[in-house]
Amino acid sequence: MSTLSRLPWPQYFMEITYLVAERSTCTRRKVGAIAVKDKRILATGYNGAPSGVAHCLDVGCLRAQLGVPSGQRHEICRGLHAEQNVIVQAAIHGISLAGSEIYCTTQPCLICTKMLINCGVTAIRYAESYPDQLAEDMLRESGVHYEVLPFTPRTGGPCLPPDAPAPDQGGGCGGGCACGGR
C-alpha cells in the first residue's frame, strides 16, 4: 500500500482557482473562479477586461486614478469579475451551471452573488472574505451553501507587481503568497 496521499477535492479545486487567478489583468486584485459539477470543471474565469479590449495592465486603472476605494464604483471598472467570466464562458459553450459548485479565491460581491444564485449553483466556496453582508444574507436566504475554506496556495498564489498599492490603499493580492499580502 502506498504512503502517498492525494489532495482532497476542495483543496484541489481551490489550488486550480488560484492558478486561474494568475491570468488576471487587474492591477488591484487577482481573482480566480471555477465552476465544478460531479468533480469535473465546467468553466473557469479570472477578473479582467472583456476580450478585444485593452487591459488595465496596459492602460491603467481608472478607479485607482480616481482614488475609488476597493469594493466601490464597479460600474467604472474596465474588467469583469472572475465569477462573471465563469458564467460567460459557460454560456458561450452552452454549459448549464445549474447544480454546480463555485470555487473562488475571494468571496463574490453582491452582483456576482445574485448572478450565481440565478444560475442555480448549489454552493460557493472561497478562501478570502470580502466585506459584503448583503451578499451573505442573500446566499443564506436563497439556500445556496457558502463557506470560507481556510487555504494557503501551494503554487505561491497570485502576486501583484511591487509597485501595486498596499492592501490598506485598496491593493495587495490578498495574502497567502510570496509577496506577504503586499
CSV table of C-alpha atoms in Angstrom, one decimal:
chain,number,residue,atom,x,y,z
A,1,MET,CA,0.0,0.0,0.0
A,2,SER,CA,1.3,3.5,-0.9
A,3,THR,CA,2.1,6.0,1.8
A,4,LEU,CA,1.5,8.9,-0.6
A,5,SER,CA,-1.7,10.9,-0.1
A,6,ARG,CA,-3.9,12.7,-2.6
A,7,LEU,CA,-5.2,16.2,-2.3
A,8,PRO,CA,-8.7,16.4,-1.0
A,9,TRP,CA,-11.2,17.6,-3.7
A,10,PRO,CA,-11.8,21.1,-2.1
A,11,GLN,CA,-8.1,21.8,-1.9
A,12,TYR,CA,-7.5,20.5,-5.4
A,13,PHE,CA,-10.2,22.8,-6.8
A,14,MET,CA,-9.1,25.8,-4.7
A,15,GLU,CA,-5.5,25.3,-5.9
A,16,ILE,CA,-6.7,25.4,-9.5
A,17,THR,CA,-8.7,28.5,-8.7
A,18,TYR,CA,-5.5,30.3,-7.6
A,19,LEU,CA,-3.8,29.2,-10.7
A,20,VAL,CA,-6.6,30.6,-12.8
A,21,ALA,CA,-6.2,33.9,-11.0
A,22,GLU,CA,-2.7,34.2,-12.4
A,23,ARG,CA,-4.3,35.1,-15.7
A,24,SER,CA,-5.9,38.2,-14.2
A,25,THR,CA,-5.2,41.6,-15.7
A,26,CYS,CA,-6.4,43.6,-12.8
A,27,THR,CA,-3.9,45.9,-11.2
A,28,ARG,CA,-5.6,45.9,-7.8
A,29,ARG,CA,-6.5,42.2,-7.1
A,30,LYS,CA,-6.1,38.9,-8.8
A,31,VAL,CA,-9.2,36.8,-8.5
A,32,GLY,CA,-10.0,33.4,-10.0
A,33,ALA,CA,-13.1,31.2,-10.0
A,34,ILE,CA,-14.2,27.8,-11.3
A,35,ALA,CA,-17.5,26.0,-11.7
A,36,VAL,CA,-17.4,22.4,-10.7
A,37,LYS,CA,-20.1,19.6,-11.1
A,38,ASP,CA,-19.6,16.0,-10.2
A,39,LYS,CA,-15.9,16.6,-9.5
A,40,ARG,CA,-15.4,18.0,-13.1
A,41,ILE,CA,-14.5,21.6,-14.0
A,42,LEU,CA,-17.2,23.1,-16.2
A,43,ALA,CA,-15.7,26.6,-16.7
A,44,THR,CA,-13.0,29.0,-15.4
A,45,GLY,CA,-12.8,32.7,-15.0
A,46,TYR,CA,-10.5,35.4,-13.8
A,47,ASN,CA,-11.0,39.2,-13.4
A,48,GLY,CA,-10.1,41.3,-16.4
A,49,ALA,CA,-11.2,43.4,-19.3
A,50,PRO,CA,-13.5,41.9,-22.0
A,51,SER,CA,-12.0,40.1,-25.0
A,52,GLY,CA,-10.6,42.5,-27.5
A,53,VAL,CA,-10.5,45.4,-25.1
A,54,ALA,CA,-7.3,46.9,-23.7
A,55,HIS,CA,-6.4,45.5,-20.2
A,56,CYS,CA,-5.9,47.6,-17.1
A,57,LEU,CA,-2.3,46.3,-17.1
A,58,ASP,CA,-1.8,48.2,-20.4
A,59,VAL,CA,-3.9,51.4,-19.8
A,60,GLY,CA,-4.1,51.7,-16.1
A,61,CYS,CA,-7.0,51.5,-13.6
A,62,LEU,CA,-9.5,54.3,-13.7
A,63,ARG,CA,-10.7,53.5,-10.2
A,64,ALA,CA,-7.2,53.8,-8.8
A,65,GLN,CA,-6.6,57.0,-10.7
A,66,LEU,CA,-9.8,58.5,-9.2
A,67,GLY,CA,-8.9,57.2,-5.7
A,68,VAL,CA,-12.0,54.9,-5.5
A,69,PRO,CA,-11.8,52.5,-2.6
A,70,SER,CA,-11.9,48.8,-3.1
A,71,GLY,CA,-15.5,47.5,-3.5
A,72,GLN,CA,-17.0,50.7,-4.7
A,73,ARG,CA,-18.0,52.1,-8.2
A,74,HIS,CA,-17.7,48.8,-10.0
A,75,GLU,CA,-19.5,50.4,-12.9
A,76,ILE,CA,-16.4,52.4,-13.9
A,77,CYS,CA,-14.1,49.4,-13.9
A,78,ARG,CA,-12.9,48.0,-17.3
A,79,GLY,CA,-13.0,44.5,-16.0
A,80,LEU,CA,-15.4,41.7,-15.4
A,81,HIS,CA,-15.3,39.8,-12.1
A,82,ALA,CA,-13.9,36.2,-12.2
A,83,GLU,CA,-17.4,34.8,-11.3
A,84,GLN,CA,-19.0,36.8,-14.2
A,85,ASN,CA,-16.4,35.4,-16.6
A,86,VAL,CA,-17.2,31.8,-15.4
A,87,ILE,CA,-20.9,32.5,-16.2
A,88,VAL,CA,-20.0,34.0,-19.6
A,89,GLN,CA,-17.6,31.1,-20.5
A,90,ALA,CA,-20.2,28.5,-19.6
A,91,ALA,CA,-22.9,30.4,-21.6
A,92,ILE,CA,-20.6,30.7,-24.7
A,93,HIS,CA,-20.1,26.9,-24.7
A,94,GLY,CA,-23.7,26.0,-23.9
A,95,ILE,CA,-22.9,24.7,-20.4
A,96,SER,CA,-25.5,25.0,-17.7
A,97,LEU,CA,-24.2,25.9,-14.2
A,98,ALA,CA,-27.4,24.6,-12.5
A,99,GLY,CA,-26.4,22.3,-9.8
A,100,SER,CA,-22.7,23.2,-9.9
A,101,GLU,CA,-20.4,24.5,-7.1
A,102,ILE,CA,-18.3,27.6,-7.4
A,103,TYR,CA,-14.8,27.9,-6.0
A,104,CYS,CA,-13.4,31.4,-5.8
A,105,THR,CA,-10.2,32.9,-4.4
A,106,THR,CA,-12.4,35.7,-2.9
A,107,GLN,CA,-16.0,35.9,-1.7
A,108,PRO,CA,-18.2,37.0,-4.6
A,109,CYS,CA,-19.6,40.6,-4.4
A,110,LEU,CA,-23.3,41.3,-4.3
A,111,ILE,CA,-23.7,41.5,-8.1
A,112,CYS,CA,-21.9,38.2,-8.7
A,113,THR,CA,-23.8,36.6,-5.8
A,114,LYS,CA,-27.1,37.4,-7.4
A,115,MET,CA,-26.0,36.1,-10.7
A,116,LEU,CA,-24.7,32.9,-9.2
A,117,ILE,CA,-28.0,32.4,-7.3
A,118,ASN,CA,-29.9,32.8,-10.6
A,119,CYS,CA,-27.6,30.3,-12.3
A,120,GLY,CA,-28.8,27.7,-9.8
A,121,VAL,CA,-25.4,27.0,-8.2
A,122,THR,CA,-25.7,24.9,-5.0
A,123,ALA,CA,-22.6,26.0,-3.2
A,124,ILE,CA,-19.9,28.8,-3.2
A,125,ARG,CA,-16.6,28.2,-1.5
A,126,TYR,CA,-13.9,30.9,-1.2
A,127,ALA,CA,-10.6,31.4,0.5
A,128,GLU,CA,-10.6,35.1,1.2
A,129,SER,CA,-13.5,37.0,2.7
A,130,TYR,CA,-14.9,40.2,1.2
A,131,PRO,CA,-17.0,42.6,3.4
A,132,ASP,CA,-20.5,42.2,1.8
A,133,GLN,CA,-23.1,41.4,4.4
A,134,LEU,CA,-26.0,41.7,1.9
A,135,ALA,CA,-24.4,39.1,-0.3
A,136,GLU,CA,-24.1,36.7,2.6
A,137,ASP,CA,-27.7,37.4,3.6
A,138,MET,CA,-28.9,36.7,0.1
A,139,LEU,CA,-27.0,33.4,-0.1
A,140,ARG,CA,-28.5,32.3,3.3
A,141,GLU,CA,-32.0,33.3,2.2
A,142,SER,CA,-31.6,31.5,-1.2
A,143,GLY,CA,-30.4,28.3,0.4
A,144,VAL,CA,-27.1,28.4,-1.5
A,145,HIS,CA,-24.4,26.9,0.7
A,146,TYR,CA,-21.4,29.1,1.2
A,147,GLU,CA,-18.2,28.7,3.2
A,148,VAL,CA,-14.7,30.0,3.7
A,149,LEU,CA,-12.2,27.3,3.0
A,150,PRO,CA,-9.0,28.0,5.0
A,151,PHE,CA,-6.4,27.8,2.3
A,152,THR,CA,-2.8,28.7,1.6
A,153,PRO,CA,-1.9,28.2,-2.1
A,154,ARG,CA,0.9,25.7,-2.7
A,155,THR,CA,1.5,27.4,-6.0
A,156,GLY,CA,2.7,30.6,-4.3
A,157,GLY,CA,-0.6,32.4,-5.0
A,158,PRO,CA,-1.4,35.4,-7.1
A,159,CYS,CA,1.0,38.3,-6.6
A,160,LEU,CA,0.9,41.8,-7.9
A,161,PRO,CA,3.8,44.0,-9.2
A,162,PRO,CA,6.0,45.5,-6.4
A,163,ASP,CA,4.6,49.0,-7.3
A,164,ALA,CA,1.0,47.9,-6.6
A,165,PRO,CA,-0.9,49.8,-3.9
A,166,ALA,CA,-0.6,48.4,-0.4
A,167,PRO,CA,-3.7,46.5,1.0
A,168,ASP,CA,-4.7,49.4,3.2
A,169,GLN,CA,-4.8,51.5,0.0
A,170,GLY,CA,-7.1,49.2,-1.9
A,171,GLY,CA,-4.3,47.0,-3.3
A,172,GLY,CA,-2.5,43.8,-2.5
A,173,CYS,CA,-3.0,40.3,-3.5
A,174,GLY,CA,-5.0,39.1,-0.5
A,175,GLY,CA,-2.1,37.3,1.1
A,176,GLY,CA,-1.1,33.7,1.3
A,177,CYS,CA,1.7,34.1,-1.2
A,178,ALA,CA,5.3,35.0,-1.5
A,179,CYS,CA,4.6,38.8,-1.5
A,180,GLY,CA,3.2,38.6,2.0
A,181,GLY,CA,-0.1,40.3,1.1
A,182,ARG,CA,1.6,43.3,-0.4
